[in-house]
Every structure is written in structure tokens, then in C-alpha cells.
XYZ file of C-alpha atoms in Angstrom:
731
model
C -77.740 129.641 -85.599
C -74.010 129.074 -85.031
C -72.715 130.422 -81.718
C -69.971 133.002 -81.439
C -67.520 130.384 -80.097
C -67.920 128.306 -83.234
C -67.148 131.288 -85.408
C -63.866 131.832 -83.627
C -60.728 131.036 -85.535
C -58.977 127.752 -84.896
C -56.418 128.065 -82.162
C -53.177 126.404 -81.231
C -52.676 125.413 -77.602
C -50.059 123.590 -75.616
C -51.207 121.941 -72.408
C -50.018 118.980 -70.343
C -47.641 117.880 -73.061
C -50.341 117.849 -75.731
C -50.288 119.968 -78.866
C -53.808 120.707 -80.082
C -55.114 122.238 -83.269
C -58.778 122.762 -82.581
C -61.482 123.622 -85.104
C -65.202 124.026 -84.486
C -67.202 120.828 -84.079
C -69.117 119.647 -87.122
C -72.774 120.597 -86.869
C -75.545 118.036 -86.846
C -73.747 115.337 -84.870
C -76.072 114.942 -81.916
C -78.707 112.246 -81.671
C -78.847 108.601 -80.648
C -75.905 106.710 -79.186
C -73.281 105.931 -81.832
C -73.022 102.432 -83.267
C -72.594 100.527 -86.501
C -76.380 100.572 -87.075
C -76.095 104.372 -87.362
C -73.163 104.254 -89.762
C -70.471 104.675 -87.102
C -67.322 102.626 -86.479
C -66.901 102.830 -82.715
C -64.241 100.193 -81.986
C -61.065 99.050 -83.731
C -63.068 96.015 -84.884
C -66.239 98.069 -85.586
C -67.913 96.732 -82.449
C -66.853 95.185 -79.165
C -67.668 91.722 -80.609
C -64.715 91.856 -83.020
C -66.796 91.549 -86.202
C -65.334 94.226 -88.507
C -68.877 94.323 -89.948
C -70.524 97.512 -91.198
C -74.236 97.111 -92.116
C -73.916 99.539 -95.040
C -75.006 99.023 -98.641
C -74.334 102.184 -100.648
C -71.124 100.663 -102.026
C -71.947 97.429 -103.847
C -70.371 94.953 -106.200
C -72.071 96.742 -109.075
C -70.483 100.149 -108.345
C -67.253 99.194 -106.562
C -65.115 100.081 -109.585
C -66.529 103.609 -109.476
C -64.975 104.360 -106.096
C -62.767 107.432 -106.071
C -60.413 109.004 -103.578
C -62.568 111.308 -101.452
C -59.699 112.527 -99.286
C -56.307 111.456 -98.000
C -54.227 112.179 -94.922
C -50.439 111.800 -94.793
C -48.905 111.177 -91.372
C -45.355 112.374 -92.171
C -45.426 115.422 -89.894
C -46.819 113.591 -86.862
C -43.314 113.068 -85.558
C -39.733 113.953 -86.389
C -39.542 111.544 -89.331
C -42.001 109.741 -91.580
C -43.535 106.418 -90.624
C -43.308 103.569 -93.133
C -45.411 101.100 -91.173
C -48.839 102.646 -90.614
C -51.091 99.938 -89.165
C -54.000 101.961 -87.816
C -57.713 101.509 -88.291
C -59.547 104.795 -87.608
C -62.815 105.244 -85.736
C -65.742 107.244 -87.119
C -68.338 108.761 -84.787
C -71.177 110.921 -86.128
C -69.162 112.004 -89.126
C -65.883 112.601 -87.268
C -62.852 110.365 -87.851
C -60.284 109.674 -85.113
C -56.951 107.980 -85.777
C -53.376 107.585 -84.607
C -50.422 108.284 -86.858
C -46.747 109.091 -87.099
C -43.605 108.228 -85.210
C -44.869 110.038 -82.099
C -48.171 108.138 -82.116
C -50.177 111.344 -82.364
C -53.968 111.384 -82.299
C -55.864 113.258 -85.002
C -59.504 114.208 -85.334
C -60.641 114.726 -88.924
C -63.800 115.772 -90.690
C -65.105 112.442 -91.985
C -66.466 113.984 -95.168
C -63.402 115.976 -96.217
C -60.406 114.815 -94.173
C -59.862 118.329 -92.808
C -58.023 118.447 -89.476
C -60.184 119.292 -86.465
C -57.511 118.810 -83.820
C -54.196 117.082 -83.214
C -52.819 115.727 -79.947
C -49.354 114.404 -79.201
C -47.690 113.434 -75.947
C -43.913 113.730 -75.821
C -42.258 110.960 -73.839
C -38.603 111.371 -74.780
C -36.368 108.433 -73.887
C -39.231 106.421 -72.453
C -40.636 106.114 -75.975
C -37.175 105.374 -77.390
C -36.881 102.385 -75.017
C -40.399 101.175 -75.827
C -40.781 97.694 -77.306
C -43.745 98.721 -79.503
C -43.039 101.911 -81.401
C -44.614 103.907 -84.231
C -48.296 104.833 -84.316
C -49.858 101.584 -83.159
C -53.182 100.286 -84.434
C -55.568 102.947 -83.241
C -57.596 104.206 -80.323
C -60.895 103.802 -78.498
C -64.050 105.832 -77.869
C -66.424 106.217 -74.937
C -69.561 108.227 -74.344
C -72.346 108.336 -71.796
C -74.505 110.314 -74.190
C -73.242 113.641 -72.854
C -69.487 113.435 -72.488
C -67.267 111.895 -75.206
C -63.734 110.626 -74.741
C -60.939 109.195 -76.863
C -58.590 106.761 -75.115
C -55.291 105.455 -76.409
C -52.028 103.931 -75.204
C -48.874 105.930 -75.885
C -45.645 104.478 -77.208
C -44.261 104.605 -73.655
C -47.254 102.694 -72.237
C -49.424 105.396 -70.748
C -53.220 105.357 -71.018
C -54.455 108.822 -71.950
C -58.033 110.113 -72.029
C -58.888 113.017 -74.343
C -62.006 115.113 -74.743
C -63.274 113.918 -78.134
C -64.570 117.379 -79.014
C -61.398 119.349 -78.322
C -58.497 116.916 -77.950
C -57.748 118.311 -74.479
C -56.588 115.793 -71.872
C -59.323 114.936 -69.357
C -57.929 116.242 -66.089
C -60.174 114.065 -63.908
C -58.854 110.858 -65.443
C -55.874 109.362 -63.616
C -53.303 112.061 -62.953
C -54.045 114.969 -65.256
C -55.502 112.725 -67.956
C -52.915 109.934 -67.660
C -52.712 106.475 -66.115
C -49.115 105.271 -66.038
C -49.473 101.646 -67.134
C -45.888 100.801 -66.227
C -46.832 101.185 -62.583
C -47.659 97.666 -61.433
C -45.766 95.896 -64.235
C -43.301 93.523 -62.614
C -40.399 91.150 -63.171
C -39.168 88.129 -61.191
C -41.304 87.522 -58.092
C -42.958 90.935 -58.223
C -40.303 93.634 -58.517
C -41.538 96.848 -60.147
C -39.902 97.516 -63.524
C -38.116 100.791 -64.196
C -40.635 103.403 -65.342
C -38.330 104.713 -68.056
C -36.464 101.670 -69.387
C -38.648 98.750 -68.246
C -39.873 96.633 -71.153
C -43.628 96.740 -71.753
C -45.892 98.466 -74.260
C -48.843 97.958 -76.587
C -49.730 98.349 -80.261
C -53.371 97.314 -79.916
C -56.185 99.593 -78.843
C -57.850 99.538 -75.441
C -61.243 97.829 -75.345
C -64.009 100.069 -74.004
C -67.325 98.608 -72.845
C -69.843 100.301 -70.573
C -67.724 102.379 -68.147
C -64.707 100.057 -68.292
C -61.532 100.300 -70.364
C -59.447 97.111 -70.677
C -55.744 97.210 -71.588
C -53.345 94.380 -72.502
C -49.562 94.276 -72.774
C -46.817 93.509 -75.265
C -43.054 93.091 -75.367
C -40.139 92.850 -77.781
C -39.905 90.204 -80.441
C -39.157 86.914 -78.678
C -37.279 84.806 -81.233
C -33.807 85.775 -80.037
C -33.733 87.978 -76.951
C -31.157 88.961 -74.341
C -32.841 87.207 -71.432
C -35.732 84.892 -70.681
C -36.297 86.874 -67.476
C -38.537 89.650 -68.716
C -41.537 91.694 -67.625
C -44.608 89.541 -67.013
C -47.752 89.953 -69.059
C -50.928 91.293 -67.493
C -54.378 92.578 -68.406
C -56.016 95.362 -66.409
C -59.373 97.093 -66.356
C -59.861 100.717 -65.360
C -62.808 102.978 -64.649
C -63.199 104.975 -67.846
C -64.266 108.088 -65.931
C -61.597 108.195 -63.214
C -58.794 105.889 -64.343
C -59.067 103.848 -61.129
C -57.881 100.254 -61.540
C -60.779 97.804 -61.217
C -59.074 94.446 -61.684
C -55.991 92.673 -62.961
C -55.524 89.261 -64.576
C -52.081 87.677 -64.337
C -51.348 85.731 -67.512
C -48.470 83.983 -65.699
C -50.173 82.594 -62.581
C -48.535 83.263 -59.234
C -48.220 80.565 -56.555
C -51.682 79.551 -55.382
C -53.382 80.780 -58.567
C -54.930 78.361 -61.055
C -52.296 77.201 -63.526
C -49.242 77.893 -61.381
C -48.455 74.160 -61.341
C -47.963 74.262 -65.126
C -44.727 76.211 -64.565
C -42.505 73.485 -63.195
C -39.363 74.183 -61.149
C -40.759 77.627 -60.221
C -40.047 78.693 -63.798
C -42.760 81.353 -63.539
C -40.232 83.469 -61.641
C -37.715 83.819 -64.474
C -40.126 83.749 -67.421
C -41.630 86.846 -68.994
C -43.992 87.985 -71.727
C -47.318 86.039 -72.024
C -49.023 89.318 -72.808
C -52.262 90.067 -74.598
C -50.916 92.168 -77.440
C -53.860 91.896 -79.802
C -57.497 92.978 -79.616
C -59.715 91.978 -76.696
C -63.412 91.348 -77.333
C -66.406 91.346 -74.974
C -69.877 89.837 -74.699
C -71.492 92.834 -73.064
C -74.777 91.052 -72.267
C -73.081 88.059 -70.651
C -70.439 90.213 -68.979
C -67.554 88.117 -70.317
C -64.201 89.364 -71.652
C -62.182 87.201 -74.065
C -58.398 87.452 -73.719
C -56.235 86.014 -76.536
C -52.831 85.378 -74.937
C -49.370 85.241 -76.548
C -46.217 83.130 -76.109
C -43.778 83.113 -73.152
C -40.051 83.808 -73.347
C -38.599 82.620 -75.484
C -40.713 81.940 -78.553
C -38.890 78.865 -79.874
C -37.202 77.294 -76.851
C -38.773 76.368 -73.522
C -36.246 74.126 -71.826
C -36.007 76.621 -68.961
C -39.803 76.615 -68.404
C -40.920 72.949 -68.222
C -44.665 72.298 -68.142
C -47.659 73.379 -70.204
C -47.184 77.060 -69.233
C -50.699 78.392 -68.687
C -52.026 80.847 -69.774
C -49.629 81.142 -72.697
C -51.273 80.736 -76.122
C -54.674 80.417 -74.484
C -58.102 81.988 -74.807
C -59.142 83.072 -71.312
C -62.715 84.155 -70.575
C -62.930 86.447 -67.548
C -65.694 88.326 -65.775
C -66.126 91.881 -67.040
C -66.674 93.348 -63.565
C -64.081 91.402 -61.565
C -61.552 89.858 -63.978
C -62.156 86.424 -62.421
C -61.496 83.508 -64.783
C -64.634 81.785 -66.046
C -63.048 79.285 -68.450
C -60.003 78.862 -70.636
C -58.716 76.780 -73.524
C -55.019 76.399 -74.245
C -54.392 76.106 -77.979
C -50.742 75.067 -77.683
C -49.260 73.275 -74.695
C -45.702 74.314 -73.800
C -45.477 76.788 -76.693
C -42.328 76.745 -78.869
C -43.716 77.784 -82.276
C -44.554 81.490 -81.740
C -48.234 80.619 -82.147
C -49.415 83.723 -80.280
C -53.159 84.183 -80.275
C -52.776 87.010 -82.692
C -56.161 88.557 -83.455
C -59.543 89.423 -82.008
C -61.847 86.538 -81.045
C -65.082 86.775 -83.051
C -68.392 86.637 -81.175
C -71.008 84.862 -83.278
C -74.595 83.759 -82.675
C -74.919 80.618 -84.785
C -77.247 77.648 -85.285
C -75.658 74.192 -85.348
C -77.852 71.180 -86.057
C -80.895 73.292 -85.231
C -79.493 74.448 -81.878
C -78.776 78.155 -81.268
C -75.280 78.669 -79.844
C -73.661 81.820 -78.545
C -70.210 81.124 -79.937
C -66.741 82.603 -80.010
C -64.555 81.778 -83.018
C -60.809 82.328 -82.749
C -58.667 82.717 -85.904
C -55.076 81.566 -85.522
C -51.621 81.558 -87.024
C -52.177 77.840 -87.621
C -55.173 78.804 -89.827
C -57.458 76.794 -87.596
C -60.715 78.444 -86.570
C -61.349 77.297 -82.996
C -65.091 77.555 -82.179
C -66.521 77.403 -78.645
C -69.724 78.016 -76.771
C -68.644 81.383 -75.437
C -70.585 81.041 -72.189
C -69.374 77.576 -71.153
C -66.134 77.186 -73.115
C -67.240 73.869 -74.609
C -66.008 73.296 -78.182
C -68.814 73.424 -80.731
C -67.116 70.611 -82.623
C -64.599 68.177 -81.125
C -61.036 69.423 -80.631
C -59.186 66.217 -79.735
C -55.663 65.972 -78.374
C -53.539 64.586 -81.224
C -50.051 63.036 -80.856
C -47.401 65.346 -82.344
C -43.662 65.069 -83.122
C -41.349 65.563 -80.150
C -38.372 67.878 -79.807
C -34.793 66.616 -80.104
C -33.290 69.837 -78.726
C -31.233 69.242 -75.538
C -33.142 70.287 -72.444
C -36.453 70.699 -74.264
C -39.535 68.706 -73.230
C -42.508 69.161 -75.519
C -46.097 68.160 -74.905
C -46.907 64.711 -76.347
C -50.198 66.001 -77.781
C -51.743 69.203 -79.103
C -55.439 70.080 -79.639
C -56.406 70.138 -83.333
C -59.961 71.076 -84.434
C -62.017 68.599 -86.444
C -64.174 71.398 -87.896
C -63.999 73.770 -89.636
C -61.066 72.653 -91.818
C -57.995 74.888 -91.865
C -58.596 77.973 -94.013
C -54.945 78.076 -95.186
C -52.012 75.680 -95.033
C -51.371 74.527 -91.469
C -48.348 72.473 -92.581
C -46.593 71.635 -95.832
C -47.775 68.448 -97.492
C -44.938 66.700 -99.322
C -44.862 66.410 -102.261
C -48.335 67.863 -102.954
C -47.583 71.423 -101.789
C -44.060 71.718 -103.225
C -43.423 74.166 -106.078
C -44.371 72.613 -109.435
C -44.274 75.338 -112.098
C -41.840 73.071 -113.967
C -40.415 69.568 -113.327
C -37.015 71.169 -112.726
C -38.406 73.468 -110.032
C -40.259 70.586 -108.396
C -37.005 68.634 -108.217
C -35.147 71.669 -106.885
C -37.803 72.049 -104.199
C -37.436 68.431 -103.149
C -33.669 68.923 -102.957
C -34.149 71.957 -100.691
C -36.277 69.799 -98.421
C -33.313 67.554 -97.768
C -31.704 70.415 -95.800
C -34.673 70.596 -93.431
C -36.269 68.502 -90.702
C -39.761 67.623 -91.871
C -42.858 66.226 -90.195
C -46.385 66.285 -91.677
C -47.746 68.230 -88.692
C -48.570 71.820 -87.709
C -46.300 71.155 -84.718
C -42.980 70.261 -86.312
C -40.593 71.276 -83.501
C -37.553 73.536 -84.007
C -34.197 71.770 -84.270
C -30.610 72.657 -83.444
C -29.206 73.999 -86.701
C -26.300 71.989 -88.143
C -24.148 72.797 -91.153
C -24.364 69.181 -92.302
C -28.126 69.259 -91.813
C -30.759 69.732 -90.849
C -30.430 73.486 -90.988
C -33.906 73.986 -89.527
C -37.379 72.528 -89.161
C -39.819 73.246 -91.985
C -42.940 75.027 -90.720
C -45.668 77.189 -92.188
C -48.207 79.304 -90.363
C -45.963 79.777 -87.338
C -44.147 83.097 -86.949
C -46.431 85.123 -89.185
C -49.310 82.749 -89.850
C -51.906 82.063 -91.396
C -53.753 84.807 -89.635
C -51.883 87.481 -87.741
C -52.986 90.695 -86.069
C -55.399 91.809 -88.853
C -57.481 88.709 -88.095
C -60.791 87.896 -89.752
C -64.281 89.358 -90.123
C -67.693 87.993 -89.227
C -70.985 88.624 -91.041
C -73.789 88.229 -88.448
C -76.436 87.936 -91.169
C -74.732 85.123 -93.087
C -73.139 83.506 -90.011
C -69.930 83.493 -92.044
C -66.315 84.273 -91.212
C -64.240 85.855 -93.988
C -60.558 85.178 -93.324
C -57.659 86.604 -95.351
C -54.589 84.439 -94.726
C -51.041 83.856 -95.835
C -50.862 80.450 -97.519
C -47.107 80.426 -98.097
C -45.509 82.054 -95.049
C -42.818 79.481 -94.448
C -40.650 79.855 -91.383
C -37.822 77.373 -91.078
C -37.096 77.114 -87.374
C -33.423 76.606 -86.546
C -31.812 77.098 -83.137
C -28.244 77.933 -82.156
C -26.517 78.134 -78.784
C -25.557 81.792 -78.227
C -22.575 83.046 -76.246
C -23.580 84.152 -72.753
C -22.863 87.771 -73.658
C -25.551 87.524 -76.357
C -28.298 85.749 -74.399
C -28.860 83.735 -71.228
C -31.225 81.422 -73.117
C -29.761 78.038 -74.039
C -30.943 78.287 -77.649
C -32.154 81.186 -79.758
C -33.266 81.408 -83.363
C -30.398 81.218 -85.838
C -28.637 79.173 -88.476
C -25.450 77.133 -88.208
C -22.396 78.943 -89.529
C -23.817 82.407 -88.869
C -22.954 84.502 -85.823
C -25.747 84.287 -83.204
C -27.445 87.644 -82.752
C -30.574 89.180 -81.300
C -33.600 89.770 -83.537
C -35.430 93.086 -83.401
C -39.081 93.596 -84.250
C -40.420 95.921 -86.904
C -40.343 99.603 -85.986
C -37.743 99.390 -83.210
C -35.537 102.460 -83.150
C -38.126 104.502 -85.051
C -39.708 106.506 -82.236
C -39.831 110.242 -82.852
C -37.075 110.965 -80.335
C -34.791 108.092 -81.363
C -31.441 109.276 -82.759
C -31.352 109.533 -86.556
C -29.450 106.853 -88.408
C -25.822 107.934 -89.090
C -26.626 111.478 -88.063
C -29.155 112.010 -90.859
C -32.857 111.457 -91.473
C -34.123 107.962 -90.800
C -34.366 106.044 -94.078
C -37.227 103.856 -95.175
C -36.810 100.474 -93.492
C -35.627 97.480 -95.513
C -38.168 94.772 -96.311
C -38.397 92.013 -93.684
C -37.613 88.373 -94.389
C -40.367 86.657 -96.334
C -42.778 84.710 -94.223
C -42.300 87.028 -91.262
C -44.478 89.960 -92.130
C -42.251 92.353 -90.314
C -42.452 90.679 -86.958
C -44.297 87.725 -85.534
C -46.336 89.897 -83.204
C -47.662 91.274 -86.252
C -46.562 93.989 -88.566
C -47.661 94.334 -92.134
C -45.341 92.974 -94.797
C -43.177 95.276 -96.834
C -44.986 96.947 -99.689
C -42.092 96.758 -102.151
C -40.361 93.370 -102.133
C -36.751 93.416 -103.293
C -35.608 92.184 -106.675
C -33.548 89.501 -104.956
C -34.974 86.846 -102.635
C -36.275 88.553 -99.485
C -34.368 88.606 -96.235
C -30.754 89.213 -95.459
C -27.908 86.760 -94.970
C -28.186 83.158 -93.881
C -31.072 83.752 -91.479
C -33.055 85.678 -94.085
C -32.611 82.921 -96.640
C -33.604 80.353 -94.060
C -36.774 82.240 -93.130
C -37.790 82.850 -96.714
C -38.286 79.206 -97.580
C -36.440 79.779 -100.848
C -33.072 78.149 -101.383
C -30.420 78.710 -104.017
C -31.954 76.093 -106.285
C -35.285 77.942 -106.399
C -33.964 81.306 -107.512
C -35.895 83.075 -104.794
C -39.229 81.404 -105.567
C -41.259 80.001 -102.709
C -40.760 76.383 -101.771
C -44.526 75.915 -101.876
C -46.759 76.342 -104.881
C -49.524 78.958 -105.138
C -51.879 80.251 -103.976
C -49.554 82.343 -101.823
C -52.401 84.213 -100.138
C -56.095 83.378 -99.876
C -59.443 84.773 -98.810
C -61.719 82.113 -97.348
C -65.393 82.098 -96.362
C -66.250 79.750 -93.482
C -69.888 78.986 -92.626
C -70.123 78.724 -88.832
C -73.517 77.002 -88.813
C -72.012 74.084 -90.718
C -68.332 74.305 -89.852
C -67.524 74.207 -93.557
C -65.576 76.271 -96.056
C -68.018 77.918 -98.471
C -65.378 79.190 -100.883
C -61.702 80.082 -101.110
C -59.974 82.301 -103.681
C -56.417 83.581 -104.236
C -56.088 87.152 -102.972
C -53.808 89.617 -104.756
C -52.036 89.925 -108.084
C -49.214 87.586 -109.003
C -46.081 89.220 -107.532
C -43.737 90.870 -110.040
C -40.896 88.648 -108.867
C -42.890 85.569 -109.889
C -44.416 86.956 -113.078
C -41.027 88.126 -114.379
C -38.920 85.222 -113.114
C -36.551 83.857 -115.798
C -37.329 80.246 -114.858
C -41.001 80.895 -115.647
C -40.511 82.693 -118.959
C -43.065 81.546 -121.516
C -45.374 79.960 -118.937
C -48.928 81.087 -118.277
C -49.157 81.592 -114.534
C -52.687 81.938 -113.105
C -53.168 84.542 -110.396
C -51.121 83.313 -107.464
C -52.330 85.601 -104.702
C -49.804 87.295 -102.423
C -48.068 86.325 -99.212
C -48.784 88.682 -96.345
C -51.153 89.575 -93.530
C -54.010 91.934 -94.339
C -57.363 92.638 -92.745
C -60.815 92.975 -94.278
C -64.084 94.772 -93.695
C -67.408 93.158 -94.563
C -70.525 95.175 -95.360
C -74.064 94.183 -96.313
C -72.899 93.861 -99.911
C -69.183 93.042 -100.231
C -65.986 91.901 -98.534
C -63.244 94.512 -98.945
C -59.518 93.797 -98.544
C -56.374 95.306 -100.061
C -53.253 93.747 -101.533
C -50.325 93.132 -99.156
C -47.755 93.763 -101.923
C -47.103 96.336 -104.615
C -47.107 95.128 -108.220
C -46.838 96.636 -111.695
C -48.789 94.446 -114.126
C -49.369 95.647 -117.646
C -52.140 98.189 -117.950
C -51.908 100.061 -114.651
C -49.374 102.072 -112.615
C -47.221 100.381 -110.021
C -49.187 100.098 -106.816
C -51.652 97.843 -105.050
C -55.378 97.261 -105.338
C -58.237 97.529 -102.871
C -60.536 94.682 -103.879
C -64.221 93.918 -103.400
C -65.464 90.324 -103.321
C -68.936 88.849 -103.662
C -69.891 87.412 -100.281
C -71.731 84.412 -101.727
C -69.168 83.238 -104.278
C -65.815 84.921 -103.652
C -65.842 86.408 -107.136
C -63.911 89.657 -107.378
C -66.483 92.320 -108.229
C -64.203 95.337 -108.414
C -60.812 96.830 -107.567
C -59.461 100.346 -107.138
C -55.847 101.472 -107.189
C -53.784 102.328 -104.101
C -50.320 103.940 -104.233
C -48.883 101.434 -101.745
C -49.818 98.177 -100.094
C -52.512 97.911 -97.462
C -50.778 98.130 -94.100
C -53.734 98.702 -91.761
C -57.139 97.036 -91.785
C -59.917 98.898 -93.644
C -63.122 100.255 -92.097
C -66.358 101.809 -93.389
C -68.745 104.494 -92.133
C -71.341 107.063 -93.235
C -70.891 110.837 -93.286
C -73.255 113.357 -94.857
C -75.193 110.574 -96.574
C -72.080 109.102 -98.184
C -70.432 105.766 -97.422
C -66.657 105.864 -97.026
C -63.988 103.168 -96.829
C -60.710 104.176 -95.174
C -57.554 102.103 -95.486
C -54.007 102.732 -94.270
C -51.253 102.249 -96.842
C -47.472 102.305 -96.421
C -44.312 100.266 -96.826
C -41.042 100.240 -98.703
C -40.349 103.863 -99.650
C -43.975 104.979 -99.250
C -44.704 106.664 -95.921
C -47.942 106.236 -94.026
C -51.189 107.566 -95.429
C -54.882 107.120 -94.712
C -56.957 107.085 -97.904
C -60.737 107.498 -97.883
C -62.663 106.111 -100.854
C -66.286 106.889 -101.724
C -68.600 106.905 -104.700
C -68.865 110.100 -106.748
C -71.762 112.273 -105.642
C -73.426 111.599 -108.996
C -73.650 107.891 -108.100
C -75.326 108.426 -104.718
C -79.086 108.062 -104.689
């Protein structure tokens, strides 16, 4: 029998800055603790191990094409203007979906079977959100329960950690101060000066990681390619008591004097260097009590003359104790980082068998498209990762590391560097020759670590790189199937970033060199979504327009936004810098310097350290299919450049297109595709109105398996779409 309270009408309440629309809780949601084995999706990555694996089998390769839209949720009204860059992955707990959305980063609770709103929460931060380095709705939220109480935790645009009652959306008054922990408190600059709580630069797109009674939170900053100052807020990772909000420990990603690694910041450069945050997902081995922190680059991304040394713990995987935050082991992927090779996605915890020996492993996808595999308890590489001599910088004041660690196995799952002439465009002999001519403008080395150069009008304009700013892999990362011991990694195979540096005027930046191109005015580079917070002033006094597409090869920013859904008719990017980033010169008519596939999906067997299969992912882009230089040619599917995430189930790998296309026979849009796990064969595809912009997830509700994916980009504002089989197909 339903109680009188549940029969009450939904009510609207305003409390502690939160606006709540509360409806009665769905019946029949009690029982065992939630988890993927019960059809739930309890973490951003499905579980705390980072797998993005759902052990569900109702949707198969045989019926994938029968999927239909079960419900959809537009995020337009979760803020003062629509959001065109929705990157969230919802959670699903006992049939209830929780997600972030909109320019105010609101939290919504939805009926998982119908999409009906249960409650909505938003926290209004005013100018603090306007100043935030990471705006829009972020990538999601986190869940905690002790079997009695349930909480939702998320980080606001203005960098506050908020705990909500999962049943009502009300802020938990016993957590922090009235439901809030102010994460800016304790964030410092220089030798330890507290940053301004309103304007100080720090934020987060990623979700907190919740394990046991601990919530772990990283940090992020503005795009670092061309910034005002190298002296910025310092990165940090903190753990809090999930019940009270009390801080339990802190890990400094830039070591202070006396801490391990401080000697890798020569000339006391730790003082005037910032960033080195953990802006992506943190994973945990709950049984071993180890937390895995994937750390980003220092200021600035492409020039480190002011910070001599290897710069620990930048671009490093750091394993720390879950209870204390004490370092257990670390591995630095890039010494003295100058390529924007942030560790960009969740480390994958995998129990594998190598040469008959069971190994508790951690596998780390990367922008370089290397999969670094370690014994996750000891930090020892599963296969050798030798230090390899690499090209050295010629930029004045720069001192690069003579070697970098490069894995011997598995092989790279996308291009780690451009092989000349093998990788150069070859649709026609004329285009191959044009590509080789474009190369003459660039500094080239056959290495993943081709260093940036000072841009010169007479040449070189820049250094040719691939898999740097955007990757390879970026924030969507990869998936891991614990039954097959296989990683499935979507990756950009054509994201060229030509790295040129210019000396800016002092009024632009205090850094000796920032990203730019000779002949163009040096300027700062903003990340995707900046200026889009709900309380930011409208552009030109009117509604904020849909953002323009970013330069090709960038996604929308190197710390990881989804690529634009509707690429322009002309070569992507704007002005000299855009053309430089795109890897397409005048002689190529906007086509990529490298030949297809432009995007790939790769299966990597972790028992063997081998690639099982690799296929192009995505339709041939309209710009390529309709290009006048290719008229009359038969172009096989090229795949698409971009960064997209996947979900793997017991039956299929599911991943959507990063671009919108309009091939003959279907409306303009993108496709959500299912792939056979054993062969990589596409087994089905269903239409989406816009490109995938957030990683998909899967769950069960009322006996029905759902797949939710976020779509947005170009002129299409953010929307969550839930797909399921028709009821007639469910047995």
C-alpha cells in the first residue's frame, strides 16, 4: 500500500540555494547494495575500477538495429541559455537515473524507465561560476550509500563539493557547511598563498570518486597552450569523509621542499609553476586500498624553459594509499612535459594472466595511443618500457629530457607519430605530392616526441605532431571487458597538432614562448565552454549563440571536450593558427595531411599484449565524400576524427559517431554503433540527431536494458537519449 506522503502532489521548494522539483520515489527499489551485477551504473566509469563494463545481455548484435528511443531529456532549461557541449555520463541506481546538465551544472533525478523528472537541484554561484576555468555541466556526478542513506555528490562549476539526498535532492546539512565543502579553501599559489575564493583559478569537469566512506576530488585549470602567466594555482588531490565532509588527506602534485620529487623542479621552479592537476577520472583498487591518480601537464603546456628538470608528478600515474594519501609508487610517462600529453582518462584495473602468471594490473590509455600496463600493486611494468632517445628542443631556454619511456607492448592502438611517406594522404598522386609539399613547412622527426619549434615565416612554421593536444585517447578513455581480458579503445587516428611557438609581448603573457604561428598576432587561447556559465553576460547583449567548431585535431580543448558535431564546409579552424592546427594546408583543400582511417576502434588483449582487431569508426565525413578533388573515386569508410567513449556489455561494444554526416539513404545526423567483441564487425547502428558528446552507459530498469548517450554540438543543444528494445522484443 502506498503511503499518504507518496500520494502527495509534487512540490517546488527553494532551500540553501537549491531549486528542487520532488516527485515520489519509484516503488520497488530496495534490496541488495547497488552494483553493475544488479544492472546499476554506480560510477562515471560504471565501477570504481574504470571499466565502463555492464554485464548485460538483453541488447545483442542480433537485435541492435531494433533499438528505439525510449525517452529523451533536453537540458536547455537547466540554465539561462542552452548548452552545446553536453559531456555527461549519467548514473543509474535501482531504476533511477542521475545526471548533470545545462549551463548552471544542475543535477537531475529521472525515472530510468520513462525519463520523467523526479527532482532538480541547482546551486547558483554568480560571478564565481563566471570566473571558473571549467564551465558548463561537467561530466557527471557520484553516488554513495551505506545501505540506508543514499547521497549524490558533485562538484559545482565554482569548485564546491555538494552532497544531496538521493531521494529528495535536498542538500545534506550535516555534510561540510550546510551540504557544501568549499574546495577553493586550501588551493594555493606561489609558496602557499591562498587563492581568492571568487576569482582564483581552479575547478573540475570530472566526477568525484567515491569508495567506501571516502570521496576523492581532483583539480583542473584553464587551457595551458597560451596563458597569461606560468604562475598559477597548484594542482592537488584531496579525500574527504563522505558523511561529514572532513578532509582526510591531500596529495600535492607539485612536491614542496622536502617532499619526494621536489628536486625535479630545478631553480625552485615549483614556486612559480602551476597546474599539474588531476582533471580526469580517478580509479581505485578497493581491496588493495590503492588510488590511481592520472596527472596532467604543468604550466605551460608547450614550453618549459622556466621549469627545468623532469617536473614530477606532471604527466605521471601516482598510486597512493586510500586511507592516508601516501605515495606507494609512481611512473612518469613524459619527462619535462612540453607536448600537452596530460594523462587524460581513467586508468583501467584489470586482472590478467601473462605467460601463465596472474597479474593484478592497471592499464593506462594515453594521448600517445600507448597502453601502459603495470602490476598495480608494485608499479612494475608488465612488459618492458625502456627509455628511448628522443629529438631535442631547439627553442631558446628549453632543455628537454634526452630520453622518454616508450612501451614495447602492446603496440600503439592509433598513430603515435606520422610516418613519412607511408601515412601521408594518397587518394591521388597529386594529393600525395601536395602533402609532401606541406611537410616542407614543418619540422619533422619520426618520433612521438617531436618537440615544438619557434615558428618562422620562412619555415619551419611548426613541428608536426599527432596524438598530442587531443590524442589518441582523451577524456572519454577506453573500456575493459573483465571476461575477455580485453581493452576496447576508440581513438583519433588523424588528430594532427602542429606545434609552433611565438614570443608574446609582456602584456600578453609572462611566458617566454606560447603557442602561435609566425606572422599572426600572439594571443591567449581559451578552452571550450569558457564564457558559457549561466550567469555570464550574453554575447552582444543577446542570447548566447551556438559555439563555432574548434580547430581540427583539438577536439574543443586539449583537456578534453568533444569535437564539434557539425564541421564547417571550409577547412576547420580560424585564421593562421586554425590552419596550422588542422594539419591541412592550402594545397590539400582542407583534407587531412594523413590518410585514413581518421578514427579507429581497437581491441587489445591484455593477456598477450597484442592487438586483436582494429576497424575504422564512423562514416566518411561529408567534407571528404563530397570533396571536388575526390570526385569519381570510390572512398572506403574512413572513420572520423574525434574523441568518443564506449560502453562494453556481455554482447557488444557500443560507441557513437563523433561527427554528423548526411550519406544517401538517411537523415543528417550521427549513428550509435554496435560492434562484435570478437571480430570488430559492425553488427548494428541506430540514428542520433547529433554527434555523441558524452560517453554512453547501460543499465536495467523494469526488466528492460537501456543505453543512454549524450548528444550535442554545432547548433544542436545538449540532450540525453535513452535507447531500448521495443517491449515486443523483450523476453
